[in-house]
């Protein structure tokens, strides 16, 4: 561990062009830039111009677009720079296997699962933003990281908070984890009003600035649903040990309760760079230019119980946690299709949970996954069934 400060760490950034990816590059700059980190690869998808620009600006050795049809465009944009261009699954696989010390896993959705598994198997530490890895493939993903020998450090702010106050040596005294939720832009809306909202209103998060899909998932609380399942696997919890409380200011990022009545919490400004910085500096804490909390100005913190009638995603998460097996993969796969349909205006806001719940019912008797292929099959089947319902 001590040698780590002295030498540069090799890092690959999956999803470098996204919200977490850009914040990660900013944090790397604050943590010593090229003195501290050697960027082995940056990856993106359709926006190859932005990807090439980031690769050049940050001196990455390689840039990968997941979209194979854009390979020549990327190659062209990087010509004469000495930066290697690659594309598709083979490009992502290559990026995962560069002798990385750490990989920032920040691709959005199930697309992040295969490359992150590859990086874990290659032995890199995984800074995990892509919650879908744990939601869809929980036990298999945890096992893959363990076998690879790297560490798994959460980047999702709630899980980073829990990780920071979770005393593994006190596991027997662990009572519960309490995940905070802002409640999103529709926290105070009636069910009837929610029926008519569109993607433009749903994406406007009150506290956090994030990618499109996670912003809408925050409005439906599907994001919190995914985070409940993520916490279950990450911290090896029983479903009843995972609680959610609505906390509109997003200052307490989550809490851990122990058997003696103590609750430990992590607080901070709602800025993802704190969680990213912690994941990249762990076990140390390094200075970051994030806004300091001013308690006198804050004056108050509010809390309320989550409303499962208006936010049925929470109930679906509870079902998935209790049923276990492939229900997380089914929930996530069906939800991603419903979410895309909502973004395109083909499905109503409340319908997202209706479709997801119906597909979960149809697929509730699947045996648990024996191998990662089972996860991809269940995910694909859940998508097909959800797409059929969207079309109905
Ligand atoms: P984003 O939409 O801003 O960025 C997504 C990244 O993934 C981009 O680089 C994009 O090019 C890439 N990508 C998209 N589709 C792809 C595909 N099919 N194959 C390969 N790459 C693809 O998303 P984000 O907000 O940065 O979120 C990234 C992940 O981090 C998500 O899993 C999200 O749930 C999680 N997360 C984000 C935040 C946040 O504050 N943004 C917080 C916690 C967790
Ligand atoms: Mg979160």
Short mmCIF file of C-alpha atoms and ligand atoms in Angstrom, two decimals:
data_model
loop_
_atom_site.label_atom_id
_atom_site.label_comp_id
_atom_site.label_asym_id
_atom_site.label_seq_id
_atom_site.Cartn_x
_atom_site.Cartn_y
_atom_site.Cartn_z
CA UNK A 1 0.00 0.00 0.00
CA UNK A 2 2.70 2.49 0.95
CA UNK A 3 4.53 2.13 -2.34
CA UNK A 4 1.39 3.20 -4.08
CA UNK A 5 1.94 6.90 -3.42
CA UNK A 6 5.33 6.84 -5.01
CA UNK A 7 4.44 5.20 -8.28
CA UNK A 8 1.93 5.99 -10.96
CA UNK A 9 -1.12 3.78 -11.08
CA UNK A 10 -2.33 2.43 -14.38
CA UNK A 11 -6.00 3.28 -14.85
CA UNK A 12 -8.56 2.53 -17.56
CA UNK A 13 -11.70 4.67 -17.62
CA UNK A 14 -14.74 2.86 -18.98
CA UNK A 15 -17.44 5.35 -19.93
CA UNK A 16 -14.96 8.26 -19.99
CA UNK A 17 -17.27 10.49 -22.03
CA UNK A 18 -20.12 10.25 -19.49
CA UNK A 19 -20.91 12.21 -16.38
CA UNK A 20 -18.88 9.96 -14.05
CA UNK A 21 -16.10 9.62 -16.64
CA UNK A 22 -15.63 13.38 -16.97
CA UNK A 23 -15.67 13.80 -13.19
CA UNK A 24 -13.09 11.01 -12.93
CA UNK A 25 -10.74 12.83 -15.30
CA UNK A 26 -11.22 15.99 -13.25
CA UNK A 27 -10.40 14.09 -10.03
CA UNK A 28 -7.32 12.51 -11.61
CA UNK A 29 -6.13 16.04 -12.39
CA UNK A 30 -6.63 17.01 -8.76
CA UNK A 31 -4.86 13.89 -7.46
CA UNK A 32 -1.63 14.59 -9.32
CA UNK A 33 -2.52 14.03 -12.96
CA UNK A 34 0.11 12.26 -15.05
CA UNK A 35 2.50 12.05 -12.09
CA UNK A 36 0.00 9.88 -10.25
CA UNK A 37 -1.97 8.13 -13.00
CA UNK A 38 -1.12 6.63 -16.33
CA UNK A 39 -4.31 6.37 -18.37
CA UNK A 40 -4.14 3.10 -20.30
CA UNK A 41 -7.51 3.53 -21.99
CA UNK A 42 -10.60 5.71 -22.23
CA UNK A 43 -13.80 4.25 -23.64
CA UNK A 44 -17.03 5.72 -24.97
CA UNK A 45 -19.80 4.91 -27.36
CA UNK A 46 -21.32 7.07 -30.11
CA UNK A 47 -19.62 10.38 -29.39
CA UNK A 48 -16.18 9.61 -30.85
CA UNK A 49 -15.21 13.26 -31.34
CA UNK A 50 -15.50 13.85 -27.58
CA UNK A 51 -13.74 10.55 -26.90
CA UNK A 52 -10.78 11.44 -29.14
CA UNK A 53 -10.56 14.90 -27.57
CA UNK A 54 -10.42 13.41 -24.05
CA UNK A 55 -7.83 10.81 -25.08
CA UNK A 56 -5.56 13.52 -26.52
CA UNK A 57 -6.09 15.99 -23.67
CA UNK A 58 -5.36 13.41 -20.96
CA UNK A 59 -2.65 11.44 -22.75
CA UNK A 60 -4.47 8.10 -22.85
CA UNK A 61 -2.60 5.27 -24.56
CA UNK A 62 -5.75 3.93 -26.20
CA UNK A 63 -9.32 5.01 -27.00
CA UNK A 64 -12.16 2.55 -27.54
CA UNK A 65 -15.60 3.17 -28.96
CA UNK A 66 -18.11 0.45 -28.11
CA UNK A 67 -19.81 1.22 -31.42
CA UNK A 68 -17.96 -0.77 -34.06
CA UNK A 69 -19.44 1.23 -36.92
CA UNK A 70 -17.54 4.28 -35.67
CA UNK A 71 -14.09 2.71 -35.65
CA UNK A 72 -12.78 4.49 -38.77
CA UNK A 73 -14.15 7.82 -37.55
CA UNK A 74 -12.26 7.36 -34.27
CA UNK A 75 -9.09 6.21 -36.03
CA UNK A 76 -9.26 9.27 -38.24
CA UNK A 77 -9.73 11.60 -35.26
CA UNK A 78 -6.65 10.08 -33.57
CA UNK A 79 -4.39 9.90 -36.61
CA UNK A 80 -0.92 11.27 -35.98
CA UNK A 81 -1.40 11.34 -32.19
CA UNK A 82 0.15 7.94 -31.42
CA UNK A 83 -3.02 6.99 -29.53
CA UNK A 84 -4.36 3.61 -30.52
CA UNK A 85 -7.98 3.34 -31.67
CA UNK A 86 -10.10 0.25 -31.07
CA UNK A 87 -13.77 -0.64 -31.17
CA UNK A 88 -16.48 -3.07 -30.13
CA UNK A 89 -16.33 -5.93 -27.67
CA UNK A 90 -12.77 -6.86 -28.62
CA UNK A 91 -11.66 -3.26 -28.08
CA UNK A 92 -13.30 -3.14 -24.65
CA UNK A 93 -11.78 -6.52 -23.76
CA UNK A 94 -8.38 -5.21 -24.72
CA UNK A 95 -8.87 -2.08 -22.60
CA UNK A 96 -9.83 -4.32 -19.66
CA UNK A 97 -6.61 -6.28 -19.96
CA UNK A 98 -3.80 -3.69 -19.99
CA UNK A 99 -2.21 -4.59 -16.67
CA UNK A 100 -4.45 -1.97 -15.06
CA UNK A 101 -4.04 -1.26 -11.36
CA UNK A 102 -7.53 0.19 -11.27
CA UNK A 103 -10.48 0.45 -13.62
CA UNK A 104 -13.22 3.07 -13.32
CA UNK A 105 -16.35 1.15 -14.32
CA UNK A 106 -18.67 3.94 -15.50
CA UNK A 107 -20.41 2.59 -18.59
CA UNK A 108 -24.16 3.03 -18.23
CA UNK A 109 -26.45 -0.01 -18.05
CA UNK A 110 -25.96 -3.72 -18.60
CA UNK A 111 -23.47 -2.91 -21.37
CA UNK A 112 -20.98 -2.34 -18.54
CA UNK A 113 -21.20 -5.86 -17.15
CA UNK A 114 -19.02 -7.85 -19.57
CA UNK A 115 -16.06 -5.41 -19.73
CA UNK A 116 -16.11 -4.85 -15.96
CA UNK A 117 -16.07 -8.61 -15.34
CA UNK A 118 -13.12 -8.87 -17.69
CA UNK A 119 -11.25 -6.14 -15.81
CA UNK A 120 -12.01 -7.84 -12.49
CA UNK A 121 -10.79 -11.20 -13.80
CA UNK A 122 -7.56 -9.51 -14.92
CA UNK A 123 -6.97 -8.53 -11.29
CA UNK A 124 -7.55 -4.77 -11.41
CA UNK A 125 -9.11 -2.92 -8.49
CA UNK A 126 -12.60 -1.95 -9.58
CA UNK A 127 -13.95 1.51 -8.80
CA UNK A 128 -17.59 0.65 -9.39
CA UNK A 129 -20.05 3.26 -10.63
CA UNK A 130 -21.97 0.82 -12.85
CA UNK A 131 -24.50 -0.48 -10.30
CA UNK A 132 -26.04 -2.76 -12.93
CA UNK A 133 -23.09 -5.18 -12.48
CA UNK A 134 -24.29 -5.96 -8.97
CA UNK A 135 -28.01 -5.71 -9.67
CA UNK A 136 -27.89 -8.20 -12.53
CA UNK A 137 -25.08 -10.50 -11.54
CA UNK A 138 -24.56 -9.86 -7.79
CA UNK A 139 -23.02 -13.07 -6.40
CA UNK A 140 -21.22 -13.97 -9.65
CA UNK A 141 -19.74 -10.48 -9.91
CA UNK A 142 -18.58 -10.50 -6.28
CA UNK A 143 -17.02 -13.91 -6.88
CA UNK A 144 -15.25 -12.73 -10.04
CA UNK A 145 -13.68 -9.81 -8.19
CA UNK A 146 -12.57 -12.10 -5.39
CA UNK A 147 -11.01 -14.57 -7.80
CA UNK A 148 -9.24 -11.77 -9.68
CA UNK A 149 -7.69 -10.60 -6.41
CA UNK A 150 -8.44 -6.88 -6.81
CA UNK A 151 -10.47 -4.68 -4.50
CA UNK A 152 -14.02 -3.55 -5.16
CA UNK A 153 -14.58 0.06 -4.13
CA UNK A 154 -18.02 1.57 -4.66
CA UNK A 155 -18.39 4.92 -6.42
CA UNK A 156 -22.16 5.23 -6.14
CA UNK A 157 -22.38 7.95 -3.47
CA UNK A 158 -24.66 5.98 -1.13
CA UNK A 159 -22.47 2.89 -1.27
CA UNK A 160 -19.31 4.93 -0.92
CA UNK A 161 -20.86 6.43 2.21
CA UNK A 162 -21.73 3.00 3.62
CA UNK A 163 -18.27 1.67 2.68
CA UNK A 164 -16.68 4.57 4.56
CA UNK A 165 -18.52 3.83 7.82
CA UNK A 166 -18.94 0.06 7.56
CA UNK A 167 -16.88 -1.72 10.21
CA UNK A 168 -16.36 -5.22 8.79
CA UNK A 169 -14.85 -6.34 12.11
CA UNK A 170 -18.17 -5.37 13.77
CA UNK A 171 -20.30 -7.34 11.32
CA UNK A 172 -21.94 -9.30 14.13
CA UNK A 173 -23.13 -6.01 15.59
CA UNK A 174 -24.44 -4.76 12.26
CA UNK A 175 -28.12 -3.92 12.45
CA UNK A 176 -29.00 -2.24 9.13
CA UNK A 177 -27.91 0.12 6.41
CA UNK A 178 -30.03 3.18 5.69
CA UNK A 179 -29.80 4.41 2.12
CA UNK A 180 -30.81 8.02 1.66
CA UNK A 181 -32.85 9.12 -1.35
CA UNK A 182 -33.43 12.70 -2.46
CA UNK A 183 -36.90 11.72 -3.65
CA UNK A 184 -36.13 13.27 -7.04
CA UNK A 185 -38.08 16.00 -8.83
CA UNK A 186 -41.47 14.32 -8.24
CA UNK A 187 -41.13 13.75 -4.49
CA UNK A 188 -44.23 15.77 -3.69
CA UNK A 189 -46.31 14.98 -6.80
CA UNK A 190 -49.59 13.06 -6.73
CA UNK A 191 -49.94 9.78 -8.60
CA UNK A 192 -52.28 11.44 -11.04
CA UNK A 193 -49.80 14.21 -11.84
CA UNK A 194 -47.04 11.62 -12.26
CA UNK A 195 -49.06 9.82 -14.91
CA UNK A 196 -48.54 12.71 -17.33
CA UNK A 197 -44.90 13.77 -16.85
CA UNK A 198 -42.45 13.55 -19.76
CA UNK A 199 -38.72 12.83 -19.99
CA UNK A 200 -37.72 16.51 -20.09
CA UNK A 201 -39.29 17.16 -16.65
CA UNK A 202 -38.16 13.81 -15.25
CA UNK A 203 -34.48 14.41 -16.02
CA UNK A 204 -34.21 17.60 -13.96
CA UNK A 205 -32.71 16.33 -10.70
CA UNK A 206 -32.91 18.77 -7.77
CA UNK A 207 -29.43 18.07 -6.28
CA UNK A 208 -27.19 15.92 -8.45
CA UNK A 209 -25.94 16.48 -11.99
CA UNK A 210 -25.87 13.05 -13.70
CA UNK A 211 -26.35 11.17 -16.98
CA UNK A 212 -29.79 11.06 -18.63
CA UNK A 213 -30.83 7.53 -17.67
CA UNK A 214 -29.83 7.70 -14.01
CA UNK A 215 -31.54 11.09 -13.70
CA UNK A 216 -34.85 9.64 -14.90
CA UNK A 217 -34.30 6.55 -12.73
CA UNK A 218 -33.97 8.96 -9.80
CA UNK A 219 -37.34 10.52 -10.63
CA UNK A 220 -39.05 7.09 -10.65
CA UNK A 221 -36.89 5.91 -7.74
CA UNK A 222 -35.77 2.98 -9.88
CA UNK A 223 -32.30 4.31 -9.12
CA UNK A 224 -32.93 3.73 -5.41
CA UNK A 225 -34.38 0.30 -6.24
CA UNK A 226 -31.16 -0.62 -8.04
CA UNK A 227 -29.15 0.77 -5.13
CA UNK A 228 -30.99 -1.41 -2.59
CA UNK A 229 -30.04 -4.54 -4.56
CA UNK A 230 -26.54 -3.16 -5.10
CA UNK A 231 -26.11 -2.73 -1.32
CA UNK A 232 -27.46 -6.21 -0.62
CA UNK A 233 -24.71 -7.83 -2.69
CA UNK A 234 -21.90 -5.38 -1.98
CA UNK A 235 -22.23 -5.64 1.80
CA UNK A 236 -23.73 -9.15 2.00
CA UNK A 237 -26.95 -8.05 3.70
CA UNK A 238 -30.30 -9.69 4.35
CA UNK A 239 -33.14 -7.90 2.50
CA UNK A 240 -34.62 -6.64 5.77
CA UNK A 241 -31.30 -4.98 6.68
CA UNK A 242 -31.64 -2.57 3.75
CA UNK A 243 -33.74 0.51 4.52
CA UNK A 244 -34.46 3.63 2.51
CA UNK A 245 -35.24 7.07 3.90
CA UNK A 246 -36.08 10.13 1.84
CA UNK A 247 -33.73 13.02 2.64
CA UNK A 248 -34.38 15.84 0.17
CA UNK A 249 -31.12 17.79 0.77
CA UNK A 250 -28.79 14.84 -0.19
CA UNK A 251 -26.28 15.87 2.49
CA UNK A 252 -26.23 12.58 4.40
CA UNK A 253 -25.17 10.16 1.68
CA UNK A 254 -26.14 7.04 3.66
CA UNK A 255 -25.78 5.46 7.10
CA UNK A 256 -24.97 2.24 8.93
CA UNK A 257 -26.81 1.29 12.12
CA UNK A 258 -25.26 -0.97 14.75
CA UNK A 259 -26.82 -3.14 17.45
CA UNK A 260 -25.90 -0.72 20.26
CA UNK A 261 -28.10 1.96 18.73
CA UNK A 262 -25.28 3.93 17.12
CA UNK A 263 -25.74 5.18 13.61
CA UNK A 264 -22.68 6.21 11.60
CA UNK A 265 -23.18 8.46 8.62
CA UNK A 266 -21.08 10.05 5.87
CA UNK A 267 -22.00 13.61 4.95
CA UNK A 268 -20.87 16.00 2.26
CA UNK A 269 -21.92 18.26 -0.56
CA UNK A 270 -23.74 16.40 -3.33
CA UNK A 271 -20.69 16.14 -5.58
CA UNK A 272 -19.68 12.79 -7.10
CA UNK A 273 -16.02 13.80 -7.03
CA UNK A 274 -15.80 13.00 -3.31
CA UNK A 275 -16.83 9.36 -3.89
CA UNK A 276 -14.66 9.10 -7.01
CA UNK A 277 -11.67 10.60 -5.20
CA UNK A 278 -12.11 8.24 -2.27
CA UNK A 279 -12.28 5.23 -4.61
CA UNK A 280 -9.08 6.31 -6.38
CA UNK A 281 -7.16 7.20 -3.19
CA UNK A 282 -8.43 4.47 -0.86
CA UNK A 283 -7.40 3.81 1.86
CA UNK A 284 -6.12 7.39 2.02
CA UNK A 285 -8.01 10.65 1.78
CA UNK A 286 -6.56 13.29 -0.50
CA UNK A 287 -7.52 16.95 -0.84
CA UNK A 288 -10.22 17.70 -3.41
CA UNK A 289 -11.74 21.03 -4.32
CA UNK A 290 -15.33 20.28 -3.43
CA UNK A 291 -17.65 22.69 -1.67
CA UNK A 292 -17.31 22.52 2.11
CA UNK A 293 -20.46 21.94 4.10
CA UNK A 294 -21.63 24.99 5.98
CA UNK A 295 -23.99 23.68 8.65
CA UNK A 296 -25.16 27.07 9.79
CA UNK A 297 -26.23 27.86 6.24
CA UNK A 298 -27.85 24.46 5.80
CA UNK A 299 -29.78 25.05 9.04
CA UNK A 300 -31.79 21.83 8.73
CA UNK A 301 -31.89 18.32 7.33
CA UNK A 302 -35.27 16.74 6.56
CA UNK A 303 -36.39 13.12 6.41
CA UNK A 304 -39.53 11.29 5.40
CA UNK A 305 -40.63 7.72 4.76
CA UNK A 306 -40.57 6.65 1.10
CA UNK A 307 -44.01 6.19 -0.49
CA UNK A 308 -44.16 2.81 -2.24
CA UNK A 309 -47.59 3.56 -3.68
CA UNK A 310 -46.23 6.47 -5.72
CA UNK A 311 -42.80 4.87 -6.19
CA UNK A 312 -43.55 1.17 -6.82
CA UNK A 313 -39.94 0.60 -7.96
CA UNK A 314 -39.03 0.31 -4.27
CA UNK A 315 -41.50 -2.52 -3.78
CA UNK A 316 -40.11 -4.28 -6.86
CA UNK A 317 -36.58 -4.02 -5.42
CA UNK A 318 -37.78 -5.56 -2.18
CA UNK A 319 -39.35 -8.44 -4.17
CA UNK A 320 -36.17 -8.94 -6.18
CA UNK A 321 -34.06 -9.01 -3.01
CA UNK A 322 -36.35 -11.52 -1.33
CA UNK A 323 -36.70 -13.77 -4.36
CA UNK A 324 -32.99 -13.57 -5.19
CA UNK A 325 -31.64 -15.57 -8.13
CA UNK A 326 -32.09 -13.85 -11.46
CA UNK A 327 -34.84 -11.45 -10.38
CA UNK A 328 -32.35 -8.56 -10.20
CA UNK A 329 -31.27 -9.20 -13.79
CA UNK A 330 -34.92 -9.40 -14.86
CA UNK A 331 -35.84 -6.19 -13.01
CA UNK A 332 -32.94 -4.31 -14.57
CA UNK A 333 -33.34 -5.66 -18.12
CA UNK A 334 -37.08 -4.94 -18.23
CA UNK A 335 -36.56 -1.53 -16.62
CA UNK A 336 -33.93 -0.50 -19.20
CA UNK A 337 -36.36 -1.23 -22.06
CA UNK A 338 -39.22 0.60 -20.34
CA UNK A 339 -36.87 3.53 -19.59
CA UNK A 340 -35.76 3.79 -23.24
CA UNK A 341 -39.42 3.70 -24.28
CA UNK A 342 -40.23 6.47 -21.79
CA UNK A 343 -37.35 8.61 -23.09
CA UNK A 344 -38.70 8.15 -26.64
CA UNK A 345 -42.25 8.97 -25.56
CA UNK A 346 -43.54 5.44 -26.21
CA UNK A 347 -44.39 4.61 -22.60
CA UNK A 348 -45.82 6.56 -19.67
CA UNK A 349 -43.87 7.38 -16.51
CA UNK A 350 -45.84 5.04 -14.23
CA UNK A 351 -45.96 2.35 -16.88
CA UNK A 352 -42.22 1.77 -16.41
CA UNK A 353 -42.86 0.08 -13.06
CA UNK A 354 -45.99 -1.69 -14.32
CA UNK A 355 -44.08 -3.28 -17.20
CA UNK A 356 -41.09 -4.17 -15.04
CA UNK A 357 -43.31 -5.73 -12.35
CA UNK A 358 -45.27 -7.75 -14.90
CA UNK A 359 -42.10 -9.15 -16.51
CA UNK A 360 -40.73 -10.03 -13.05
CA UNK A 361 -43.93 -11.99 -12.33
CA UNK A 362 -43.68 -13.85 -15.64
CA UNK A 363 -40.05 -14.76 -14.97
CA UNK A 364 -40.15 -15.39 -11.23
CA UNK A 365 -39.42 -19.13 -11.36
CA UNK A 366 -36.04 -19.01 -13.07
CA UNK A 367 -33.34 -21.03 -11.29
CA UNK A 368 -30.41 -19.03 -9.88
CA UNK A 369 -27.57 -18.22 -12.28
CA UNK A 370 -24.88 -20.87 -12.38
CA UNK A 371 -22.73 -18.90 -14.82
CA UNK A 372 -22.62 -15.37 -16.20
CA UNK A 373 -24.20 -16.56 -19.47
CA UNK A 374 -27.40 -17.27 -17.50
CA UNK A 375 -27.49 -13.58 -16.55
CA UNK A 376 -27.21 -12.47 -20.18
CA UNK A 377 -29.95 -14.93 -21.20
CA UNK A 378 -32.32 -13.72 -18.44
CA UNK A 379 -31.50 -10.08 -19.26
CA UNK A 380 -32.23 -10.69 -22.96
CA UNK A 381 -35.47 -12.50 -22.24
CA UNK A 382 -36.62 -9.75 -19.83
CA UNK A 383 -35.88 -7.16 -22.54
CA UNK A 384 -37.86 -9.10 -25.15
CA UNK A 385 -40.84 -9.43 -22.84
CA UNK A 386 -40.71 -5.77 -21.81
CA UNK A 387 -40.44 -4.66 -25.46
CA UNK A 388 -43.51 -6.71 -26.27
CA UNK A 389 -45.44 -5.00 -23.48
CA UNK A 390 -44.29 -1.55 -24.59
CA UNK A 391 -45.57 -2.38 -28.06
CA UNK A 392 -48.93 -3.69 -26.77
P1 LIG B 1 -23.67 8.78 -18.85
O1 LIG B 1 -24.84 8.47 -19.69
O2 LIG B 1 -23.33 10.19 -18.58
O3 LIG B 1 -22.37 8.09 -19.47
C1 LIG B 1 -22.39 6.75 -19.88
C2 LIG B 1 -21.06 6.31 -20.50
O4 LIG B 1 -21.25 4.98 -21.01
C3 LIG B 1 -20.62 7.16 -21.70
O5 LIG B 1 -19.22 7.21 -21.73
C4 LIG B 1 -21.15 6.38 -22.89
O6 LIG B 1 -20.39 6.62 -24.07
C5 LIG B 1 -20.95 4.95 -22.41
N1 LIG B 1 -21.89 4.02 -23.05
C6 LIG B 1 -23.21 4.21 -23.33
N2 LIG B 1 -23.74 3.13 -23.92
C7 LIG B 1 -22.73 2.23 -24.04
C8 LIG B 1 -22.66 0.92 -24.59
N3 LIG B 1 -23.71 0.31 -25.14
N4 LIG B 1 -21.47 0.28 -24.53
C9 LIG B 1 -20.38 0.87 -23.99
N5 LIG B 1 -20.39 2.12 -23.48
C10 LIG B 1 -21.56 2.79 -23.50
O7 LIG B 1 -23.88 7.96 -17.49
P2 LIG B 1 -23.35 8.33 -16.01
O8 LIG B 1 -24.33 9.17 -15.34
O9 LIG B 1 -21.92 8.73 -16.06
O10 LIG B 1 -23.46 6.90 -15.31
C11 LIG B 1 -22.55 5.85 -15.55
C12 LIG B 1 -22.80 4.72 -14.57
O11 LIG B 1 -22.54 5.20 -13.26
C13 LIG B 1 -24.25 4.22 -14.56
O12 LIG B 1 -24.26 2.86 -14.30
C14 LIG B 1 -24.86 4.99 -13.39
O13 LIG B 1 -25.94 4.28 -12.81
C15 LIG B 1 -23.68 5.07 -12.44
N6 LIG B 1 -23.75 6.19 -11.50
C16 LIG B 1 -23.74 7.46 -11.97
C17 LIG B 1 -23.81 8.53 -11.09
C18 LIG B 1 -23.77 9.96 -11.58
O14 LIG B 1 -23.70 10.87 -10.76
N7 LIG B 1 -23.79 10.22 -12.87
C19 LIG B 1 -23.89 8.28 -9.72
C20 LIG B 1 -23.88 6.97 -9.28
C21 LIG B 1 -23.79 5.92 -10.17
MG1 LIG B 2 -26.42 6.80 -6.00
#
